[in-house]
Short mmCIF file of C-alpha atoms in Angstrom, two decimals:
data_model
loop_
_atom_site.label_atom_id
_atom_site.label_comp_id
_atom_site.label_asym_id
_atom_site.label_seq_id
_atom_site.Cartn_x
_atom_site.Cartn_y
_atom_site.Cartn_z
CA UNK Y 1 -97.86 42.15 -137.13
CA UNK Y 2 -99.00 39.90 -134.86
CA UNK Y 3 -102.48 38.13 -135.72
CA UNK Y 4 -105.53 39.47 -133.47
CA UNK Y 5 -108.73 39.51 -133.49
CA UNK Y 6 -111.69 42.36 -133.15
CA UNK Y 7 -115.85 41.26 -132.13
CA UNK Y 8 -118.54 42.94 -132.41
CA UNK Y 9 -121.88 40.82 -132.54
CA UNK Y 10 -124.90 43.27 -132.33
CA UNK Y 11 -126.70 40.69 -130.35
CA UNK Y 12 -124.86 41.66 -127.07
CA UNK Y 13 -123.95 44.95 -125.08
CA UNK Y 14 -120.70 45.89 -126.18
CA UNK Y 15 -118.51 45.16 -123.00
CA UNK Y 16 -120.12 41.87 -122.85
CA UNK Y 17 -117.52 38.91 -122.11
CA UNK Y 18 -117.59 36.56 -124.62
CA UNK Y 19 -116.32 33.62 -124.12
CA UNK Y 20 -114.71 31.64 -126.75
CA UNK Y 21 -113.38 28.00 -126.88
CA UNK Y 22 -109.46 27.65 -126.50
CA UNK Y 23 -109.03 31.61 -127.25
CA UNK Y 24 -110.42 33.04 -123.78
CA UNK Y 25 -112.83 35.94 -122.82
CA UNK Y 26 -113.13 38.74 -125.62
CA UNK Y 27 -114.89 41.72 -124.80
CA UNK Y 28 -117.71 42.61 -127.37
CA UNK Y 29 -116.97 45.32 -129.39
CA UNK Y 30 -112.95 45.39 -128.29
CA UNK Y 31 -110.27 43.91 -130.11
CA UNK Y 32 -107.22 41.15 -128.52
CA UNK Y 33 -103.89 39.84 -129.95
CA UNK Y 34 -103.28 36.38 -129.83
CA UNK Y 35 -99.77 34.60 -129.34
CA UNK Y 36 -98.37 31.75 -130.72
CA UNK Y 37 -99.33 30.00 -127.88
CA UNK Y 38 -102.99 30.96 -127.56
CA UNK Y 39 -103.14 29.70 -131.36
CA UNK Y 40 -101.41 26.42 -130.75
CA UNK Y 41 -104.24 26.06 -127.68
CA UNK Y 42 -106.63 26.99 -130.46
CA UNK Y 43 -106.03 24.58 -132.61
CA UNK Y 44 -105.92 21.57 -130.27
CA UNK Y 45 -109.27 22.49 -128.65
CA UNK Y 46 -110.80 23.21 -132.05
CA UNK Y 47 -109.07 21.11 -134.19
CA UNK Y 48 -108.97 23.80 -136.93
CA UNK Y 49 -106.57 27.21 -137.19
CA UNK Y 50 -107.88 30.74 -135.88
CA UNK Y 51 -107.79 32.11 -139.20
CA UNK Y 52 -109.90 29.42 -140.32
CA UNK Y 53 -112.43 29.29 -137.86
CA UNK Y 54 -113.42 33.48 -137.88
CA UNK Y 55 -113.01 33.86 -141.43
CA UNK Y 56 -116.25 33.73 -142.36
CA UNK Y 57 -117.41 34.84 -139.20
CA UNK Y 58 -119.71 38.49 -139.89
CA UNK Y 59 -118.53 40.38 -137.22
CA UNK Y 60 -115.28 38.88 -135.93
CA UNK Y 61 -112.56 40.33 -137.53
CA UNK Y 62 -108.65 38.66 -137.64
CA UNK Y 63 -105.62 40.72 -138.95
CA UNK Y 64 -102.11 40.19 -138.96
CA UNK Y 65 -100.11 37.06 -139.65
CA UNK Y 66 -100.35 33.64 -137.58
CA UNK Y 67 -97.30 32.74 -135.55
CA UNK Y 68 -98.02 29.08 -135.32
CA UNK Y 69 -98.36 26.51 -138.62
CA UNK Y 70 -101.25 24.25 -137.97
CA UNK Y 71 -100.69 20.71 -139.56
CA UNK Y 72 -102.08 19.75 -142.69
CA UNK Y 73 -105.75 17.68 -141.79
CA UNK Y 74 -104.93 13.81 -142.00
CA UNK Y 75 -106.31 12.51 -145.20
CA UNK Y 76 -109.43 10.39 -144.30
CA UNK Y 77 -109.14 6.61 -144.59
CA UNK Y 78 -110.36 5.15 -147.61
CA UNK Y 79 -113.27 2.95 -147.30
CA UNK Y 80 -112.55 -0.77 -148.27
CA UNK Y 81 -113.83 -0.65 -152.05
CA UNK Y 82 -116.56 -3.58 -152.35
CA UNK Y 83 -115.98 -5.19 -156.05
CA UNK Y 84 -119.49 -5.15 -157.45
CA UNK Y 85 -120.48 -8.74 -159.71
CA UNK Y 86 -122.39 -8.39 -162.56
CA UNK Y 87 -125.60 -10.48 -161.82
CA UNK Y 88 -125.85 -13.58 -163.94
CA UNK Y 89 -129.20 -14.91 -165.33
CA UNK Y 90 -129.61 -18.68 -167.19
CA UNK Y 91 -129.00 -18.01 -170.41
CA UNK Y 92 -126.43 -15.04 -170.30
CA UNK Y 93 -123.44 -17.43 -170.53
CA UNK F 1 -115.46 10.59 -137.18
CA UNK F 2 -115.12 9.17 -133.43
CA UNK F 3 -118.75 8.79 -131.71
CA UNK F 4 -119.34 12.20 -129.70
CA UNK F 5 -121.41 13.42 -126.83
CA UNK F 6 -124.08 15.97 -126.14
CA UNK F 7 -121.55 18.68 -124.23
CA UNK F 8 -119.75 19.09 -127.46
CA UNK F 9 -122.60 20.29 -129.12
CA UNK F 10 -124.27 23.67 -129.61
CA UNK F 11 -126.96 25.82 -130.57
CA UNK F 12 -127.00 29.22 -132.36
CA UNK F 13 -129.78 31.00 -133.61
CA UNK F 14 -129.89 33.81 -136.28
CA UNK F 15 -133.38 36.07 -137.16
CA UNK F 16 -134.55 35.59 -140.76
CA UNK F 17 -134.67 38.41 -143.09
CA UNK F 18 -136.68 36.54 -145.48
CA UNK F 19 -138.91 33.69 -143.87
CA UNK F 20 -137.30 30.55 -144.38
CA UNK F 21 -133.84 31.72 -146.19
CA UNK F 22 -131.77 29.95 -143.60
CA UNK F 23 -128.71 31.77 -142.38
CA UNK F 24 -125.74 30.30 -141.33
CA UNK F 25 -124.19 30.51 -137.61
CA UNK F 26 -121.73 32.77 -139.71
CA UNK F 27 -123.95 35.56 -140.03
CA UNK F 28 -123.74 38.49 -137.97
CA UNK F 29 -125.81 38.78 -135.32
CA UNK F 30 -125.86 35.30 -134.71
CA UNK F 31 -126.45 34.23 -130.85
CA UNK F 32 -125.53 30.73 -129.47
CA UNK F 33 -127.68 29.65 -127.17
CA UNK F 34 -127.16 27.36 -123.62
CA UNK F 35 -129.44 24.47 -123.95
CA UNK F 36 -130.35 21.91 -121.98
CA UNK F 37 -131.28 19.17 -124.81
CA UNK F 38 -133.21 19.19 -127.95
CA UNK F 39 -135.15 17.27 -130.55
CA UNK F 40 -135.30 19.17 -133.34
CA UNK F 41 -135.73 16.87 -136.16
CA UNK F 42 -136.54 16.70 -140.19
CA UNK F 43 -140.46 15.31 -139.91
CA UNK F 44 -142.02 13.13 -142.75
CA UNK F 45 -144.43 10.39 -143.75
CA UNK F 46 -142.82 8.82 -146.69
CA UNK F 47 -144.81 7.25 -149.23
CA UNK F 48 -144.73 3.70 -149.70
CA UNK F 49 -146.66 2.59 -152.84
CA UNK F 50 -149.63 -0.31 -151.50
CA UNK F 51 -150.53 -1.29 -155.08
CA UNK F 52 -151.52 -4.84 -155.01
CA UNK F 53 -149.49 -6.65 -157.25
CA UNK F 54 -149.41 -10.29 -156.17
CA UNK F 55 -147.33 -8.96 -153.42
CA UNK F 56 -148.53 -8.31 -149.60
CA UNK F 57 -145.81 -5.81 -148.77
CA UNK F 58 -145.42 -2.36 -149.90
CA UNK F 59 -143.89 -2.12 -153.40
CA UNK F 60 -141.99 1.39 -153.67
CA UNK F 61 -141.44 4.16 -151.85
CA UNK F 62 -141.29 8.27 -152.44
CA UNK F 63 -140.24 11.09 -150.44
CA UNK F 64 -143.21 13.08 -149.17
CA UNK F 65 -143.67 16.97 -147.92
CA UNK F 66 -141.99 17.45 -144.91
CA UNK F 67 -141.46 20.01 -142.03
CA UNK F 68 -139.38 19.96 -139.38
CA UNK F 69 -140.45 19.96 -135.37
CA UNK F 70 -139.30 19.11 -131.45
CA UNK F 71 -138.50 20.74 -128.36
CA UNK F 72 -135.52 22.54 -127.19
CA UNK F 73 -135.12 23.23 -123.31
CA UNK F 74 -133.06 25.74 -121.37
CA UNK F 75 -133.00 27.44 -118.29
CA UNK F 76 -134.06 30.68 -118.96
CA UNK F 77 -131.50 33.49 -118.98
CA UNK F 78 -132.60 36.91 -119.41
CA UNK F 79 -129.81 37.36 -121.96
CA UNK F 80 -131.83 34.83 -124.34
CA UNK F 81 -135.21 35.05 -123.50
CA UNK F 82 -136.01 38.29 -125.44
CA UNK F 83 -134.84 36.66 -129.27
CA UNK F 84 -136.78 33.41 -128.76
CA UNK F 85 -140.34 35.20 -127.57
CA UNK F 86 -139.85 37.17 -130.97
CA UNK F 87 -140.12 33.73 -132.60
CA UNK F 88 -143.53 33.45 -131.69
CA UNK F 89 -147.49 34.88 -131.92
CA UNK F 90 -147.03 37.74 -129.74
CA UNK F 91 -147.37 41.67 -129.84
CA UNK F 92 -143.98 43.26 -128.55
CA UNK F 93 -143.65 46.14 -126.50
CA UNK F 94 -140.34 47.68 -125.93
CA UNK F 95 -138.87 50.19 -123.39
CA UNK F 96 -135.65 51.48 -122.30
CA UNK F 97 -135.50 51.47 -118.64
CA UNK F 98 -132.10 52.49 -116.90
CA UNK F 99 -131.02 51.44 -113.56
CA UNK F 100 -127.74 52.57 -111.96
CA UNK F 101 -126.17 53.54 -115.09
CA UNK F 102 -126.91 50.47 -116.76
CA UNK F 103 -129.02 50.46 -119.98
CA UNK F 104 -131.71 47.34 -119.63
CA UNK F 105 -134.55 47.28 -122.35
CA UNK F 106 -138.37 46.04 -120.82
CA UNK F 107 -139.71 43.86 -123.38
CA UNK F 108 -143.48 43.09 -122.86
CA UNK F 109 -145.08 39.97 -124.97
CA UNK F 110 -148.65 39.98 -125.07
CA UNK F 111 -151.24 37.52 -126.99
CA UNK F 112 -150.71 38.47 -131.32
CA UNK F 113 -153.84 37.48 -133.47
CA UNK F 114 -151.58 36.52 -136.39
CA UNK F 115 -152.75 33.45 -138.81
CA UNK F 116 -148.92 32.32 -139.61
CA UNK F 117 -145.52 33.24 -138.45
CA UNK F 118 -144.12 35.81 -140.68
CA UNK F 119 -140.40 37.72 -139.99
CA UNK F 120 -138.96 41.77 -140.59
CA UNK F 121 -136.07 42.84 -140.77
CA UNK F 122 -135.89 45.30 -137.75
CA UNK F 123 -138.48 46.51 -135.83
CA UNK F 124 -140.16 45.54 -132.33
CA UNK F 125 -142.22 43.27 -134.24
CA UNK F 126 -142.10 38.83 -135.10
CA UNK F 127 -139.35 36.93 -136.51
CA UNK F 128 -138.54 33.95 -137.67
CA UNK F 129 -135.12 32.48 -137.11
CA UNK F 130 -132.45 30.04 -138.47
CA UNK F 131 -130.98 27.59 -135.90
CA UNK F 132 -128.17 25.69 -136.83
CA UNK F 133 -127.29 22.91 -134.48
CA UNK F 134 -124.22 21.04 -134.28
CA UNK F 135 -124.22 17.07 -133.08
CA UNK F 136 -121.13 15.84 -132.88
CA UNK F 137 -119.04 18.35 -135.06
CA UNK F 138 -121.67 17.93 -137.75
CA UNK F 139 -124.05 20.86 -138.93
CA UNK F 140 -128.05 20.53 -139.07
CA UNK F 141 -129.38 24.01 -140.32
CA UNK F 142 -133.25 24.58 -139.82
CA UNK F 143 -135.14 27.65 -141.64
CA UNK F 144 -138.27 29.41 -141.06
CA UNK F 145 -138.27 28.29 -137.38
CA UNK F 146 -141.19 29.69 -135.33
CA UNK F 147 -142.35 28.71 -131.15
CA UNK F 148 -145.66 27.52 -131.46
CA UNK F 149 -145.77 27.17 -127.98
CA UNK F 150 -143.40 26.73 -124.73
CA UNK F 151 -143.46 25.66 -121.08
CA UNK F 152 -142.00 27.96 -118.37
CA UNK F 153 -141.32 25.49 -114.86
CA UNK F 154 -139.48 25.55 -111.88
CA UNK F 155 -137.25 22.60 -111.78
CA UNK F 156 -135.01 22.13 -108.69
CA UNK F 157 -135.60 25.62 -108.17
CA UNK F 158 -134.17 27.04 -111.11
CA UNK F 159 -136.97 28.64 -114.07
CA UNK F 160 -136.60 26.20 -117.31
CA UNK F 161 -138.31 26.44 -120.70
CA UNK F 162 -139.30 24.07 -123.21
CA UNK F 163 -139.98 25.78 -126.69
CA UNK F 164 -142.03 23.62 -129.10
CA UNK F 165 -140.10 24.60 -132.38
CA UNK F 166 -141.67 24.36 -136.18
CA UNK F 167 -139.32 25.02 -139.27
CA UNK F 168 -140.42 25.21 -142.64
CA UNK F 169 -136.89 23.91 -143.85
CA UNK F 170 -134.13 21.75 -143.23
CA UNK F 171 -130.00 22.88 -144.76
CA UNK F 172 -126.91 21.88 -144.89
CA UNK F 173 -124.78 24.81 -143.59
CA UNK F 174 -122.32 26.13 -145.15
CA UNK F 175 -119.96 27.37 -142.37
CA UNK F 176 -120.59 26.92 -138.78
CA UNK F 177 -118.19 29.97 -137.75
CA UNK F 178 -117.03 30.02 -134.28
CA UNK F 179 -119.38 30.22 -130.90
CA UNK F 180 -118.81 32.80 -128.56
CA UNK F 181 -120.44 32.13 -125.09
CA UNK F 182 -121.53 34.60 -122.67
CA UNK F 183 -121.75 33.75 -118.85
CA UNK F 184 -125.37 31.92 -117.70
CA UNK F 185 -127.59 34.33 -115.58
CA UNK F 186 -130.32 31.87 -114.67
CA UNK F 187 -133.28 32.41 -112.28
CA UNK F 188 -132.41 30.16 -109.24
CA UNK F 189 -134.71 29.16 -106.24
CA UNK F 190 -134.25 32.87 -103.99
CA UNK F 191 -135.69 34.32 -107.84
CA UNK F 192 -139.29 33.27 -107.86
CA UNK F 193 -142.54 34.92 -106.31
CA UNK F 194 -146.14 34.22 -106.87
CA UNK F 195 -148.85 36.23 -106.76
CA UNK F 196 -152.43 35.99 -106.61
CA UNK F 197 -154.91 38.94 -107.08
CA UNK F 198 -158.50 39.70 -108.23
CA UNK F 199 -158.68 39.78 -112.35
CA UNK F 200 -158.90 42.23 -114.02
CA UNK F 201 -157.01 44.67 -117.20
CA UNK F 202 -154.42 45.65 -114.64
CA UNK F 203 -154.56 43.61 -111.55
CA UNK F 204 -153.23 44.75 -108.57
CA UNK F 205 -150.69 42.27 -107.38
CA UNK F 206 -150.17 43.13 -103.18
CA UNK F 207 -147.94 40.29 -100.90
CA UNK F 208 -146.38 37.83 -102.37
CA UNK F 209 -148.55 34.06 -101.75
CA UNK F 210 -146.18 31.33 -100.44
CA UNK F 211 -148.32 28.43 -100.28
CA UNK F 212 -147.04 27.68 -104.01
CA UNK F 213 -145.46 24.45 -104.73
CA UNK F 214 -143.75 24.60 -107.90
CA UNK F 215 -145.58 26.70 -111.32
CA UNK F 216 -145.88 25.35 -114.44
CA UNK F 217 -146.99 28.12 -117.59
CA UNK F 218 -148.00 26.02 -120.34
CA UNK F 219 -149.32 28.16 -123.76
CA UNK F 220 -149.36 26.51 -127.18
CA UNK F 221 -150.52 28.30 -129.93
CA UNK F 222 -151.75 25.26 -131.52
CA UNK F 223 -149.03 25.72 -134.52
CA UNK F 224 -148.87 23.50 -137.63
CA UNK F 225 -146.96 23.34 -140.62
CA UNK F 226 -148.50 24.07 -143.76
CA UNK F 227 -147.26 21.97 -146.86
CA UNK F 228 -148.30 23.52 -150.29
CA UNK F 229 -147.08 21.42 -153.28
CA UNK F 230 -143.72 22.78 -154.38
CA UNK F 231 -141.14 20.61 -155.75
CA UNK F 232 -138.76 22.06 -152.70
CA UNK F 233 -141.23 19.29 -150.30
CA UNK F 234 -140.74 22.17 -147.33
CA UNK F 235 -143.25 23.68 -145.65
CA UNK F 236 -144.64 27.05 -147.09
CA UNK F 237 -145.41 28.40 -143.94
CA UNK F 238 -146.67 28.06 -140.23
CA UNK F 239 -150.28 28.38 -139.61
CA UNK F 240 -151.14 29.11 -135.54
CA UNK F 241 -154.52 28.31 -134.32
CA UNK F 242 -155.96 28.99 -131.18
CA UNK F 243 -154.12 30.39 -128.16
CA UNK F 244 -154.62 28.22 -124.84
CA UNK F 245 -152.79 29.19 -122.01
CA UNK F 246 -152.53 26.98 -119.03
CA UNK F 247 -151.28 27.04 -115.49
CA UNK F 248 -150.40 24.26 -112.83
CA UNK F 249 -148.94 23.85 -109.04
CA UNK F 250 -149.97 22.26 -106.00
CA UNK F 251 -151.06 24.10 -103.33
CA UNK F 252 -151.09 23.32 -99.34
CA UNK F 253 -155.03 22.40 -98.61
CA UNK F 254 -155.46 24.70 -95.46
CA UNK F 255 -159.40 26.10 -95.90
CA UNK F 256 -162.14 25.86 -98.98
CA UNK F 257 -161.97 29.23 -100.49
CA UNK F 258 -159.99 28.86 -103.58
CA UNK F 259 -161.61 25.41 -103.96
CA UNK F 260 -165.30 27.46 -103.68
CA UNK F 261 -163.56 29.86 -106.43
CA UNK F 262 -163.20 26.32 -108.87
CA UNK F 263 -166.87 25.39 -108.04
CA UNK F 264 -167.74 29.12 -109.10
CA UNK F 265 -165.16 29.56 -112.07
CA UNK F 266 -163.95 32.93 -109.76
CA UNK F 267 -161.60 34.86 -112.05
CA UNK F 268 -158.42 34.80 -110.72
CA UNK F 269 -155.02 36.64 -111.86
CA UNK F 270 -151.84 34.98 -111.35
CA UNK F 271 -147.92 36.39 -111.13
CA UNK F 272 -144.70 34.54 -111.41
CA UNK F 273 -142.22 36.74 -110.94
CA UNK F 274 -138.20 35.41 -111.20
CA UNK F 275 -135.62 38.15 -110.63
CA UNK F 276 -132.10 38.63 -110.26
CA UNK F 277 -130.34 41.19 -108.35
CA UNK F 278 -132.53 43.37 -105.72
CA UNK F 279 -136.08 42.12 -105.39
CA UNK F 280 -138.05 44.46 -107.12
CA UNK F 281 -139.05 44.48 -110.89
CA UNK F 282 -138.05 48.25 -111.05
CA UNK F 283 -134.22 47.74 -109.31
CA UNK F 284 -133.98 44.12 -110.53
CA UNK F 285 -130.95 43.69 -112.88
CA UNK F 286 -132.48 40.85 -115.32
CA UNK F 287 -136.34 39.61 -114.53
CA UNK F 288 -139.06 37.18 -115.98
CA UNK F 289 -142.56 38.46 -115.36
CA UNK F 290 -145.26 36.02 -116.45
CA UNK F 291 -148.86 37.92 -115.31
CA UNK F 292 -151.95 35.57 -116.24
CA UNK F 293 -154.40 38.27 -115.85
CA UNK F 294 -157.88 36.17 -116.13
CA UNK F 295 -158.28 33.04 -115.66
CA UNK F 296 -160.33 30.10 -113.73
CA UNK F 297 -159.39 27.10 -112.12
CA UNK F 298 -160.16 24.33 -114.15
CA UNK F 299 -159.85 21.56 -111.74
CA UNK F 300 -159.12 21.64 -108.22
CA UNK F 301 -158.67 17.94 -106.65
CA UNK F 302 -158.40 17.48 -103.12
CA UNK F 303 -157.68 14.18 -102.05
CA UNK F 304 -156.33 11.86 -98.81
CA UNK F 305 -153.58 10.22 -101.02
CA UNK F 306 -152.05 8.04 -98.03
CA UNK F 307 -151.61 8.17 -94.42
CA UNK F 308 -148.23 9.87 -93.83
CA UNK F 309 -149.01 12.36 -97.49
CA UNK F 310 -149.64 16.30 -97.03
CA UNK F 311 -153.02 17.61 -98.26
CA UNK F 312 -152.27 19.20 -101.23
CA UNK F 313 -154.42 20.54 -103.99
CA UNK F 314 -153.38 19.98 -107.93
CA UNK F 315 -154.33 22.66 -108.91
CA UNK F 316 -154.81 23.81 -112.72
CA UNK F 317 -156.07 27.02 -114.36
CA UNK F 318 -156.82 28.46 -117.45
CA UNK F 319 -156.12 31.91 -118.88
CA UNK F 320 -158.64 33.67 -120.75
CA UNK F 321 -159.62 36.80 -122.41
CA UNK F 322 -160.16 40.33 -120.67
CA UNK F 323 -161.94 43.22 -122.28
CA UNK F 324 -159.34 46.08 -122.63
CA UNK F 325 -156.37 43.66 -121.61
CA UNK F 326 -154.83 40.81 -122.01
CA UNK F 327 -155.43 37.14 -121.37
CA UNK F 328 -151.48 37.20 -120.53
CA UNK F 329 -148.00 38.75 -120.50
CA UNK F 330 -144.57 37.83 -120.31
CA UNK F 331 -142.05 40.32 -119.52
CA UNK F 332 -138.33 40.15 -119.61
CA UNK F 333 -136.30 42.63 -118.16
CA UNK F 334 -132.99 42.08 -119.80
CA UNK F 335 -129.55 43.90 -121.18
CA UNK F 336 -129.94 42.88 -124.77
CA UNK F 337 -131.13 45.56 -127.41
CA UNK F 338 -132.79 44.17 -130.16
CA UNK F 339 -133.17 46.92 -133.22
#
């Protein structure tokens, strides 16, 4: 089954066009499938997966399975570690 | 994370339940709301110890109450308007209206005599409201946020806001969700109207008056945060004081009589009116009706500013209370249904 997705935020008319970043213009309180390709465009604008971005989302509803395999998030780069010294009083030694 | 830029950001607001619980963007319900820049910003006056200690600089430091406070402006959009006049000191009147098959709700906000902002869960009555804004990919949640006051102009034409916010709370969120936008239905320059009339409960607004340049509605409800000690260091609530509404626009200088009605503090009512659609409040498809129903002119200056320089009068007024009425309204004619 194809993954799509069903809004209904109380806060507009149903009918209203929402407009939604990379995905396109849902109407409120109707339900849209999304291709592979929508998905890919998704992801790219987004930088994170359908799935992940509504599923949370009270109201917005996704079903069905995801066509496209969003890659893994790049590991962030490590900080240069900063070697800590000891502080050294007259005396310690 | 690369630097980023103020068109990737957003806004979204949420209404409280519970007075500063702060809701995530995630919630339903939520609305994300055009802006056109904000300051909304964690507010405190750290400690830092003075003890005198052989030292002449401060010696230690501790974290203090704190509240958080700024502006956010945005043209106004009848689509909007409604939620963010329930954030404030204001009795709410509702009404269905219908006009060619379309459902549009009349929401009237009139002066409130409330002490503090306070929220409900449903109910024509004040909220408070969690808005979560997102600078550069990075969420800033603020609870308990009330409008202690706001500025309605004309800028290049087009009818603008600025809302002075007060939170009692800032969170990290813990989801942003996804925003879902809705397309701008703004007031632009063929919108506006004024109107001047004799005051009164219900004055009687006739022709429109075109010798308006620009209007500037100005009402602050004198809010504060209140800190009580709790080991939390938010506010506890947000107290309002007085209510002083305020108007401003120049005005061609052509004879003395509104200048006579300064001298004589002549009560005056005032109407903006900002519509879209066919020109009437009663066809109009979305509309902004701000009535100032009493009020005086508090100054008046007429001056020769420079040879080649119109005549104009700077004119500035002040609303104030009417037995049986009110000192002012706003009214928004708009699709959204709030339950």
């Amino acid at each position: 089954m194809p993954l799509s997705l069903a809004v209904d935020n109380p806060s507009y008319p149903k009918g209203t066009p929402l407009g939604i970043n990379g995905l396109g213009v849902v109407e409120n309180g109707s339900q849209v499938v999304i291709s592979e390709e929508t998905e890919e465009r998704f992801f790219a604008t987004n930088g994170i997966s359908v799935q992940d971005a509504f599923k949370d989302q009270e109201g917005y509803t996704i079903t069905g399975n995801a066509d496209f395999d969003a890659p893994e998030p790049e590991p962030p780069t490590e900080s240069p570690t900063v070697e800590t010294v000891e502080d050294t009083k007259e005396g310690d030694v | 994370m690369p630097a980023g830029i103020g068109g990737g950001g957003w806004l979204a607001l949420t209404f409280e339940t519970t007075m500063g619980t702060y809701l995530p963007p995630t919630t339903a319900g939520t609305l994300w709301i055009p802006i056109l820049n904000e300051d909304l910003r964690y507010r405190e006056d750290k400690y830092f110890s003075p003890q005198i200690r052989q030292q002449t600089i401060v010696s230690d430091v501790e974290q203090a109450p704190y509240h958080v406070e700024g502006d956010i402006r945005l043209e106004v959009d009848a689509q909007f308007l409604p939620h963010l006049m329930y954030c404030s000191r204001h009795i709410i009147v509702k009404d269905a209206v219908t006009y060619v098959g379309d459902s549009l709700i009349a929401y009237k906000f009139t002066p409130g005599q409330q002490g503090s902002a306070s929220t409900h869960a449903s109910g024509a009555t004040t909220r408070t409201a969690s808005i979560t804004i997102v600078r550069n990919g990075i969420g800033f949640g603020y609870a308990g946020v009330t409008f202690g006051g706001y500025v309605f102009t004309i800028e290049n034409g087009v009818l603008v806001v600025t809302l002075n916010a007060f939170g009692l709370s800032e969170e990290d969120p813990a989801g942003l969700g996804s925003p879902s936008w809705v397309d701008s239905q703004l007031f632009g320059a063929s919108a506006h109207s004024v109107y001047v009339a004799a005051a009164g409960a219900s004055p009687t607004f006739a022709g429109a008056d075109v010798n308006f340049e620009g209007f500037t509605f100005t009402n602050t409800f004198n809010a504060a945060a209140q800190n009580r000690l709790t080991p939390s260091r938010a506010a506890t609530y947000i107290s309002y004081g007085e209510t002083d509404g305020t108007y401003s626009s120049n005005l061609d200088f052509v004879d003395k009589t509104e200048y006579t009605s300064m001298k004589n503090a002549t009560r005056r009512a005032i109407r903006l009116e900002s519509l879209r659609g066919p020109a009437t409040w009663a066809t109009a498809t979305s509309g902004v009706r701000i009535d100032i129903n009493n009020s005086v002119y508090t100054d008046y200056p007429v001056n020769l500013g420079a040879m080649g320089d119109l005549i104009m009068a700077q004119s500035t007024g002040r609303a104030i209370g009417v037995a049986g009425g009110d000192a002012y309204s706003i009214s928004v004619k708009s699709a959204v249904d709030i339950t």
